[in-house]
Coordinates of C-alpha atoms in Angstrom, one line a residue:
Chain A
M111 CA 22.6 -16.0 -43.1
K112 CA 19.7 -13.6 -42.5
L113 CA 18.6 -15.7 -39.5
L114 CA 22.1 -15.6 -38.1
S115 CA 22.3 -11.8 -38.5
Y116 CA 19.0 -11.5 -36.7
I117 CA 20.2 -13.6 -33.8
F118 CA 23.5 -11.7 -33.7
T119 CA 21.6 -8.4 -33.5
F120 CA 19.3 -9.7 -30.9
L121 CA 22.1 -10.8 -28.7
L122 CA 23.8 -7.4 -29.0
V123 CA 20.7 -5.4 -28.2
L124 CA 19.4 -7.7 -25.3
P125 CA 21.9 -6.6 -22.6
V126 CA 21.3 -3.0 -23.4
V127 CA 17.5 -3.4 -23.0
Q128 CA 18.0 -5.3 -19.8
V129 CA 20.2 -2.6 -18.3
L130 CA 17.7 0.1 -19.3
A131 CA 14.8 -1.9 -17.9
Q132 CA 16.6 -2.1 -14.5
E133 CA 16.8 1.7 -14.1
D134 CA 14.3 3.1 -11.8
T135 CA 14.4 6.5 -13.2
S136 CA 14.3 7.6 -16.8
P137 CA 17.5 9.1 -18.1
F138 CA 15.5 11.3 -20.4
G139 CA 14.3 13.8 -17.8
T140 CA 11.0 14.2 -16.0
L141 CA 8.9 15.4 -18.9
T142 CA 8.2 11.8 -19.8
D143 CA 7.3 10.8 -16.2
E144 CA 3.6 10.8 -16.8
S145 CA 2.9 8.8 -13.7
R146 CA 3.6 11.9 -11.6
Q147 CA 1.2 14.1 -13.6
S148 CA -1.8 12.7 -11.8
R149 CA -2.9 12.4 -8.2
T150 CA -1.6 9.5 -6.2
V151 CA -3.8 10.0 -3.1
L152 CA -7.4 9.6 -3.8
E153 CA -8.8 8.9 -0.3
T154 CA -8.2 10.6 3.0
R155 CA -9.0 7.6 5.2
G156 CA -6.2 5.3 6.4
H157 CA -3.4 7.8 6.2
D158 CA -1.1 8.7 9.1
T159 CA 1.6 11.2 9.9
T160 CA 4.2 9.2 8.1
D161 CA 2.2 9.3 4.8
Y162 CA 1.8 13.0 5.3
R163 CA 5.5 13.7 5.8
R164 CA 6.5 11.6 2.9
T165 CA 4.0 13.3 0.5
L166 CA 5.1 16.7 1.8
E167 CA 8.7 15.9 1.1
D168 CA 7.8 14.7 -2.4
Y169 CA 5.9 18.0 -3.1
R170 CA 8.8 20.1 -1.9
D171 CA 11.2 18.3 -4.1
L172 CA 8.9 18.8 -7.1
N173 CA 8.3 22.4 -6.3
T174 CA 12.0 23.1 -6.0
R175 CA 12.7 21.5 -9.4
A176 CA 9.8 23.4 -10.9
N177 CA 11.2 26.7 -9.7
Q178 CA 14.7 25.8 -11.1
S179 CA 13.4 24.9 -14.5
Y180 CA 11.9 26.8 -17.4
G181 CA 9.7 26.5 -20.5
A182 CA 7.8 23.3 -21.1
Q183 CA 9.5 21.5 -18.3
R184 CA 8.6 24.1 -15.8
T185 CA 5.0 23.8 -16.8
A186 CA 5.0 20.1 -16.5
L187 CA 6.7 20.1 -13.1
S188 CA 4.4 22.8 -11.8
E189 CA 1.4 20.6 -12.7
Q190 CA 3.0 17.7 -10.9
A191 CA 3.7 19.9 -7.9
L192 CA 0.0 21.1 -7.8
A193 CA -1.2 17.5 -7.9
R194 CA 1.2 16.5 -5.1
A195 CA 0.2 19.5 -3.0
K196 CA -3.4 18.3 -3.1
D197 CA -2.1 14.9 -2.0
V198 CA -0.4 16.6 1.0
L199 CA -3.6 18.1 2.2
Y200 CA -5.5 14.9 1.7
T201 CA -3.0 12.9 3.8
K202 CA -3.0 15.7 6.4
L203 CA -6.8 15.4 6.7
G204 CA -6.5 11.6 6.8
A205 CA -3.8 11.7 9.5
G206 CA -5.9 13.8 11.8
E207 CA -8.9 11.5 11.4
T208 CA -6.7 8.4 12.0
H209 CA -5.3 9.9 15.1
L210 CA -8.8 10.5 16.5
E211 CA -10.0 7.0 15.6
N212 CA -6.9 5.3 17.1
L213 CA -7.2 7.4 20.3
I214 CA -10.8 6.3 20.8
Q215 CA -9.9 2.6 20.2
R216 CA -6.8 2.6 22.4
L217 CA -8.5 4.4 25.3
G218 CA -11.4 2.0 25.1
S219 CA -9.1 -1.0 25.1
L220 CA -7.4 0.3 28.3
N221 CA -10.8 1.1 30.0
L222 CA -9.9 4.7 30.2
L223 CA -13.2 5.9 28.6
S224 CA -16.4 6.5 30.5
E225 CA -19.5 6.5 28.5
G226 CA -19.6 10.3 28.7
D227 CA -16.0 10.5 27.4
R228 CA -16.8 8.1 24.6
Q229 CA -19.7 10.3 23.5
V230 CA -17.5 13.4 23.6
L231 CA -14.8 11.9 21.5
N232 CA -17.3 10.3 19.0
S233 CA -19.0 13.7 18.6
E234 CA -15.7 15.3 17.9
L235 CA -14.8 12.7 15.4
S236 CA -18.1 13.1 13.5
K237 CA -17.6 16.9 13.4
Y238 CA -14.1 16.4 12.0
Q239 CA -15.3 13.9 9.4
A240 CA -17.9 16.4 8.2
F241 CA -15.2 19.0 7.8
V242 CA -13.0 16.5 5.8
N243 CA -15.8 15.9 3.4
D244 CA -16.3 19.6 2.8
M245 CA -12.6 20.2 2.5
R246 CA -12.1 17.5 0.0
A247 CA -14.3 19.2 -2.6
Q248 CA -12.4 22.5 -2.1
I249 CA -9.1 20.8 -2.5
D250 CA -10.2 19.1 -5.7
N251 CA -11.4 22.4 -7.2
A252 CA -8.2 24.4 -6.3
T253 CA -6.2 25.4 -9.3
S254 CA -3.2 27.0 -7.7
I255 CA -0.7 26.4 -4.9
T256 CA -1.8 29.7 -3.4
A257 CA -5.4 28.5 -3.0
L258 CA -4.2 25.3 -1.4
R259 CA -2.1 27.3 1.1
G260 CA -5.3 29.0 2.3
L261 CA -7.0 25.7 2.6
S262 CA -4.1 24.3 4.5
L263 CA -4.5 27.0 7.2
Q264 CA -8.2 26.1 7.5
I265 CA -7.2 22.5 8.0
N266 CA -4.7 23.5 10.7
T267 CA -7.4 25.3 12.6
A268 CA -9.8 22.3 12.4
I269 CA -7.3 19.8 13.5
Q270 CA -6.1 22.0 16.3
N271 CA -9.7 22.4 17.6
S272 CA -10.2 18.6 17.5
L273 CA -6.8 18.0 19.2
N274 CA -7.7 20.4 22.0
I275 CA -10.5 18.1 22.9
A276 CA -8.5 14.9 22.1
N277 CA -5.4 16.1 24.1
Y278 CA -7.3 15.8 27.3
Y279 CA -7.6 12.0 26.6
T280 CA -4.1 11.8 25.1
I281 CA -2.8 12.9 28.5
K282 CA -4.7 10.1 30.2
L283 CA -3.3 7.6 27.8
S284 CA 0.3 8.9 28.2
I285 CA 0.1 8.6 32.0
Q286 CA -1.1 5.0 31.7
K287 CA 1.5 4.0 29.1
G288 CA 4.4 6.0 30.6
S289 CA 3.8 4.7 34.1
A290 CA 3.8 1.1 32.8
I291 CA 7.1 1.7 31.0
I292 CA 8.7 3.1 34.1
N293 CA 7.5 0.2 36.3
S294 CA 8.8 -2.3 33.8
I295 CA 12.2 -0.6 33.8
M296 CA 12.4 -0.2 37.6
E297 CA 11.7 -3.9 38.1
R298 CA 15.1 -4.5 36.5
A299 CA 17.0 -1.7 38.2
E300 CA 18.3 -3.8 41.1
V301 CA 19.6 -6.5 38.8
I302 CA 21.4 -3.9 36.7
Q303 CA 22.9 -2.4 39.8
A304 CA 24.1 -5.8 40.9
H305 CA 25.9 -6.3 37.6
I306 CA 27.5 -2.9 37.9
N307 CA 28.7 -3.7 41.4
A308 CA 30.1 -7.1 40.3
A309 CA 31.9 -5.6 37.4
G310 CA 33.4 -2.9 39.6
E311 CA 34.6 -5.5 42.1
L312 CA 36.5 -7.3 39.3
G313 CA 38.3 -4.1 38.5
G314 CA 36.1 -3.0 35.6
D315 CA 35.8 0.7 34.8
V316 CA 32.2 1.3 35.7
G317 CA 32.3 5.0 36.6
A318 CA 30.5 6.2 33.5
I319 CA 28.1 3.3 33.5
Q320 CA 27.1 4.0 37.1
S321 CA 26.7 7.7 36.4
N322 CA 24.4 7.0 33.4
F323 CA 22.4 4.5 35.3
D324 CA 21.9 6.9 38.2
S325 CA 20.9 9.7 35.9
A326 CA 18.4 7.5 34.1
M327 CA 16.8 6.2 37.3
L328 CA 16.5 9.8 38.7
T329 CA 14.7 10.8 35.4
L330 CA 12.3 8.0 35.7
E331 CA 11.6 8.7 39.3
R332 CA 10.8 12.4 38.5
A333 CA 8.7 11.3 35.5
K334 CA 6.7 9.0 37.8
N335 CA 6.0 11.8 40.1
T336 CA 5.1 14.1 37.3
Y337 CA 2.6 11.6 35.9
A338 CA 1.0 11.4 39.3
S339 CA 0.8 15.2 39.6
I340 CA -0.7 15.6 36.1
S341 CA -3.2 12.9 36.8
A342 CA -4.4 14.7 39.9
N343 CA -4.6 18.0 38.0
L344 CA -6.6 16.3 35.2
D345 CA -9.2 15.2 37.6
T346 CA -10.1 18.9 38.1
L347 CA -10.4 19.7 34.4
S348 CA -12.8 18.9 31.6
P349 CA -11.9 18.3 27.9
S350 CA -13.2 21.7 27.0
D351 CA -10.8 23.6 29.4
N352 CA -8.5 24.3 26.5
R353 CA -6.0 26.5 28.2
A354 CA -5.5 24.4 31.3
V355 CA -5.5 21.2 29.3
E356 CA -2.8 22.7 27.0
T357 CA -0.6 23.5 30.0
Q358 CA -0.9 19.9 31.2
F359 CA -0.3 18.7 27.7
Q360 CA 3.0 20.5 27.4
Q361 CA 4.1 18.9 30.7
I362 CA 3.1 15.5 29.5
R363 CA 5.0 16.0 26.2
D364 CA 8.2 16.8 28.1
T365 CA 7.7 13.9 30.5
N366 CA 7.2 11.5 27.7
T367 CA 10.3 12.6 26.0
S368 CA 12.4 12.3 29.3
V369 CA 11.1 8.7 29.8
A370 CA 12.1 7.8 26.2
E371 CA 15.6 9.3 26.8
A372 CA 16.0 7.4 30.1
H373 CA 15.0 4.2 28.4
S374 CA 17.6 4.8 25.7
S375 CA 20.2 5.6 28.3
L376 CA 19.6 2.4 30.2
K377 CA 19.9 0.3 27.1
Q378 CA 23.3 1.9 26.6
V379 CA 24.2 0.9 30.2
V380 CA 23.4 -2.7 29.7
T381 CA 25.3 -2.8 26.4
S382 CA 28.3 -1.4 28.1
L383 CA 28.0 -4.0 30.9
K384 CA 27.8 -6.7 28.2
N385 CA 31.1 -5.5 26.7
L386 CA 32.8 -5.6 30.1
Y387 CA 31.3 -9.1 30.8
G388 CA 32.7 -10.4 27.5
R389 CA 36.2 -9.5 28.5
S390 CA 36.0 -10.5 32.2
P391 CA 32.8 -12.4 33.2
W392 CA 31.5 -12.1 36.8
N393 CA 28.8 -13.8 38.9
I394 CA 26.0 -12.2 40.9
D395 CA 23.8 -13.6 43.6
R396 CA 20.9 -14.6 41.3
A397 CA 18.9 -16.3 44.0
S398 CA 18.0 -12.9 45.6
F399 CA 16.5 -11.7 42.3
T400 CA 14.7 -14.6 40.8
E401 CA 11.8 -14.5 43.1
G402 CA 10.7 -11.0 42.1
N403 CA 11.2 -11.7 38.4
Chain B
M216 CA 46.4 -31.9 -79.3
A217 CA 46.6 -35.6 -80.0
E218 CA 43.9 -36.2 -77.4
Q219 CA 41.7 -33.7 -78.9
D220 CA 42.1 -35.2 -82.3
L221 CA 41.2 -38.6 -80.9
M222 CA 38.1 -37.1 -79.3
Q223 CA 36.8 -35.5 -82.5
P224 CA 34.3 -37.6 -84.3
K225 CA 35.5 -39.1 -87.5
P226 CA 33.4 -39.4 -90.7
G227 CA 31.1 -42.4 -90.4
D228 CA 31.1 -42.5 -86.6
V229 CA 27.8 -42.6 -84.9
V230 CA 27.4 -39.7 -82.5
K231 CA 25.8 -40.9 -79.3
P232 CA 23.9 -38.8 -76.9
A233 CA 25.9 -36.6 -74.4
S234 CA 24.7 -38.5 -71.4
P235 CA 26.9 -41.5 -70.8
T236 CA 25.6 -44.9 -70.3
P237 CA 26.0 -46.6 -66.9
Q238 CA 28.9 -48.8 -68.2
E239 CA 30.7 -45.7 -69.4
T240 CA 30.4 -43.6 -66.3
E241 CA 31.2 -46.2 -63.7
P242 CA 35.0 -46.3 -64.3
S243 CA 35.2 -42.7 -63.2
V244 CA 33.8 -43.4 -59.7
Q245 CA 34.9 -46.9 -59.1
P246 CA 38.4 -47.7 -57.7
A247 CA 40.7 -49.3 -60.2
A248 CA 40.8 -52.6 -58.2
T249 CA 37.1 -53.0 -58.5
T250 CA 36.8 -52.1 -62.1
P251 CA 34.9 -54.7 -64.0
P252 CA 36.8 -56.5 -66.7
N253 CA 34.7 -55.1 -69.5
E254 CA 35.4 -51.5 -68.6
V255 CA 38.6 -49.6 -69.4
P256 CA 40.1 -47.6 -66.6
E257 CA 40.5 -44.0 -67.4
V258 CA 44.1 -44.0 -66.3
E259 CA 44.8 -46.3 -69.2
E260 CA 42.8 -44.2 -71.6
S261 CA 45.6 -41.7 -71.8
N262 CA 48.2 -44.3 -72.4
Q263 CA 46.1 -46.3 -74.8
A264 CA 44.4 -43.4 -76.5
T265 CA 45.1 -44.7 -80.0
A266 CA 43.6 -48.1 -79.5
A267 CA 40.5 -46.9 -77.7
A268 CA 39.9 -43.7 -79.6
P269 CA 36.4 -44.4 -81.0
A270 CA 35.0 -45.3 -77.5
I271 CA 36.5 -42.2 -75.8
A272 CA 35.2 -39.9 -78.5
D273 CA 31.7 -41.2 -78.0
V274 CA 31.8 -40.6 -74.2
A275 CA 33.0 -37.0 -74.0
P276 CA 33.3 -37.3 -70.2
P277 CA 32.9 -34.3 -67.8
V278 CA 36.1 -32.3 -67.3
V279 CA 35.9 -32.5 -63.5
E280 CA 35.8 -36.2 -63.4
Q281 CA 38.8 -36.5 -65.6
E282 CA 40.7 -34.1 -63.4
Q283 CA 40.0 -36.1 -60.3
E284 CA 40.9 -39.5 -61.6
M285 CA 43.8 -38.5 -63.8
P286 CA 46.6 -37.0 -61.8
T287 CA 48.5 -36.2 -64.9
P288 CA 50.4 -32.8 -65.3
P289 CA 48.2 -29.8 -66.0
A290 CA 49.4 -29.4 -69.5
E291 CA 48.0 -32.8 -70.4
E292 CA 44.7 -32.3 -68.7
P293 CA 41.7 -31.7 -71.0
K294 CA 40.7 -28.5 -69.4
V295 CA 38.8 -27.5 -72.5
A296 CA 35.6 -29.5 -72.5
V297 CA 34.5 -31.0 -75.8
G298 CA 30.9 -31.0 -76.7
G299 CA 28.9 -33.8 -78.1
D300 CA 29.5 -32.5 -81.6
G301 CA 33.3 -32.3 -81.0
S302 CA 33.4 -28.5 -80.7
Q303 CA 35.2 -26.9 -77.8
Q304 CA 33.0 -25.5 -75.2
P305 CA 33.5 -21.9 -74.0
P306 CA 35.8 -21.2 -71.0
E307 CA 32.8 -20.4 -68.8
N308 CA 32.2 -24.1 -68.3
N309 CA 35.5 -24.3 -66.5
V310 CA 34.2 -22.2 -63.6
A311 CA 32.5 -25.3 -62.4
Q312 CA 36.0 -26.6 -61.5
E313 CA 36.3 -23.9 -58.8
T314 CA 32.9 -24.3 -57.1
P315 CA 34.4 -25.4 -53.8
E316 CA 35.7 -21.9 -53.1
P317 CA 32.4 -20.1 -52.1
H318 CA 31.4 -23.1 -49.9
K319 CA 34.7 -22.7 -48.0
T320 CA 34.1 -18.9 -47.6
N321 CA 30.6 -19.4 -46.3
R322 CA 31.8 -22.0 -43.9
L323 CA 34.5 -19.8 -42.6
L324 CA 32.0 -16.9 -42.2
F325 CA 29.6 -19.1 -40.3
M326 CA 32.3 -20.3 -38.0
G327 CA 33.4 -16.7 -37.4
I328 CA 29.9 -15.5 -36.5
L329 CA 29.3 -18.5 -34.3
L330 CA 32.6 -17.8 -32.4
L331 CA 31.6 -14.2 -32.0
V332 CA 28.2 -15.1 -30.7
L333 CA 29.7 -17.6 -28.2
L334 CA 32.1 -14.9 -27.1
I335 CA 29.3 -12.4 -26.5
V336 CA 27.1 -14.9 -24.7
G337 CA 30.0 -16.0 -22.6
G338 CA 31.0 -12.5 -21.8
A339 CA 27.5 -11.6 -20.8
L340 CA 27.3 -14.6 -18.5
Y341 CA 30.6 -13.8 -17.0
L342 CA 29.6 -10.2 -16.3
M343 CA 26.3 -11.4 -14.7
Y344 CA 28.1 -13.8 -12.4
A345 CA 30.8 -11.3 -11.7
R346 CA 28.2 -8.8 -10.6
D347 CA 26.6 -11.3 -8.3
F348 CA 30.0 -12.1 -6.8
T349 CA 30.7 -8.5 -6.1
S350 CA 27.3 -7.8 -4.6
P351 CA 27.5 -6.7 -1.0
E352 CA 26.1 -9.7 0.7
P353 CA 27.1 -9.4 4.3
A354 CA 26.7 -13.1 5.1
P355 CA 30.1 -13.5 6.9
I356 CA 29.4 -10.3 8.9
E357 CA 26.1 -11.7 10.1
T358 CA 27.8 -14.8 11.4
Q359 CA 30.4 -12.7 13.1
E360 CA 27.7 -10.5 14.7
T361 CA 25.8 -13.5 16.0
T362 CA 29.0 -14.9 17.5
E363 CA 29.7 -11.6 19.2
S364 CA 26.3 -11.1 20.7
T365 CA 26.1 -14.6 22.1
E366 CA 29.7 -14.8 23.4
P367 CA 29.2 -12.8 26.7
E368 CA 26.3 -15.1 27.6
A369 CA 28.0 -18.4 26.8
N370 CA 27.9 -19.5 30.5
V371 CA 24.5 -18.2 31.3
Q372 CA 21.3 -20.2 30.9
Q373 CA 18.6 -18.8 28.7
E374 CA 16.0 -18.9 31.4
D375 CA 18.1 -16.8 33.7
T376 CA 16.1 -13.6 34.2
T377 CA 19.1 -11.9 35.8
S378 CA 21.4 -12.3 32.8
L379 CA 22.5 -9.2 30.9
Q380 CA 21.1 -10.7 27.7
Y381 CA 17.6 -11.0 29.3
L382 CA 17.8 -7.5 30.6
Q383 CA 18.8 -6.2 27.2
D384 CA 15.9 -8.1 25.6
Q385 CA 13.5 -6.7 28.1
L386 CA 14.6 -3.1 27.5
N387 CA 14.5 -3.6 23.7
S388 CA 10.9 -4.9 24.0
L389 CA 10.0 -1.5 25.3
D390 CA 11.1 0.3 22.1
N391 CA 7.7 0.3 20.5
S392 CA 6.0 1.5 23.6
T393 CA 8.4 4.5 24.1
T394 CA 8.1 5.4 20.5
E395 CA 4.3 5.3 20.7
L396 CA 4.4 7.3 23.9
T397 CA 6.3 10.2 22.3
N398 CA 4.4 10.1 19.0
D399 CA 1.0 10.4 20.8
T400 CA 1.9 13.9 21.9
E401 CA 3.7 14.9 18.7
V402 CA 0.9 14.6 16.3
G403 CA 0.4 18.4 16.1
T404 CA 4.0 19.0 15.5
Q405 CA 4.3 16.3 12.9
L406 CA 1.3 17.7 11.0
N407 CA 2.7 21.2 11.1
I408 CA -0.4 22.7 12.8
G409 CA 1.4 24.3 15.7
T410 CA 1.8 23.2 19.3
S411 CA -0.1 25.9 21.1
N412 CA -3.8 26.8 21.3
S413 CA -3.5 28.9 18.2
S414 CA -3.0 27.0 15.0
S415 CA 0.0 27.6 12.8
N416 CA -0.2 30.6 10.6
A417 CA 2.3 29.3 8.1
S418 CA 1.3 26.7 5.4
E419 CA 3.7 23.9 4.7
L420 CA 3.1 24.3 1.0

C-alpha cells in the first residue's frame, strides 16, 4: 500500500514539475535570477554591432525595471544593470575593432589596398587595440553607471577617430560594391521591360509597375553617376583629410541607401509581374535576350 | 444442545489431542462421492449423532469447516467452538469466520487506486497528444505556398534566363550585398557615436 501511495503521489507531481521545467522565466521574480547578476561578456574580440545593440537593449530593460522597483529588488536589479552596462561598453569596443579588421580583410580581397593603404589601416587598428586594452581595465574598475557614461564618451571619441581614417577606405569599398550591384540589376532591365510590355499588350494593368520600374532605374542611373563622381573626388584626397572625407562619406551613405531602395523596388516590380503572369501568361521574344545573359 | 451434549467427553473416554488425525480431517475437504468407506461424511454426522457420538466428541472439528460442509440452518450450526476439554471457547474465536471481509476491502481499494492511476496517466497522455495536435504546424500552408510560387512558371523551363522566376531569384541573390552596402556606412550610427566629425556627446547608458 505504501508503494502504491508513492507511485500515486509521483504521478500527480510529475506533470506539475514538467510544466515548471518548461518555463523559461521564473514566476518568482527576478531576485532569484542569479545568472544575470554577473557579467556575460568577458572579451571584446569577435563582437559586432548586432551584439552591441542586443546588449544595450538588455541593459535598458534592466535599468528601467530597477528604477521602477524598490528595496532589495531595486538593489539586485541595479547590480544587474551595472554588470550589463559594462557588457555594453565591451561589445561596443569589440564592434569597432571588428569593423576595422573586416574592412582591411575585404579591401584586401578586392585588391583595393595599396601597400601604403594597408600600413595606414594596420597602424590605425593597432592604435585602437591599445586603446581597447586600456579601456577594459577602466570598465572593470567602474562602480557606477555614471562612471561608465564617462567612459562611453571616451570610447565614442576613439571610435570616431578611427572611423575618420577608415571611412576613406569604406567609401572605396562602397563604390566597388554599389557599382557591381547596379550593373547586375541593369543587366536584367531590358528583360523586365519586355515582360512589362507583353503584360500590357495582353491588357494587364501595368501602369504602376512601369512607374516603379522607371523610378528605380533612374535612381540606379543617378547612383552610378554619383559613385563615379565620388571616386574622382577621392583621388584628390588622403585618409587624413577628415573634413573632406566626411563630406564624401555622407554622399556615399545617401547613395548606398538609394541603391538599396531601388533594388527593393525592382523586386516588387517582378513580384507584381508574376502575379499578372499567373492570371494571364504571355510570351516574350527570348531569343533576343539569351545571348547577353 | 443435543449436539453439545454429544460432544462433551463422558467419564471413561480417552481425550485425544486437539489436532485431528489425517483420517479424521479428510472427510471435511473431500467430496462426498470420493469419501473412503471407512470415513463417515460429516453430513451424516448430524443425522447419526447418537450412533457416532464418541468419535465426534474426540475430533472437535474447527467451526469453519463445519459451516462450509454442513448447509444446515444457522440455529443448528455449532457456532460455539468446543475445546479439547469440552469447554466452550470464548466468542472471540468466531471472528475467524469473517476474515474474508478485510481482504475484499483491500482488493476494492487496490482496484480503485489502480483505476485512478490509469485515469491520470491516460488523461496526461491525452493532454500531451492534444497539445501536439493543436500546435501551429503550418505544413499545409507550406504546400500551398510552394504551389503558388511555382504556378506562374509552369510553362517555363528552369534554364530560361528570361523567366520571371529567374529574374526574381537574381534580384533576391543581391539581398545580402545591398544589406552589407548600407551597413558599411552605418557603423557609426549603429554604435551611437555620432555621424559627424565630432563624436556624440550623449552616452547610451
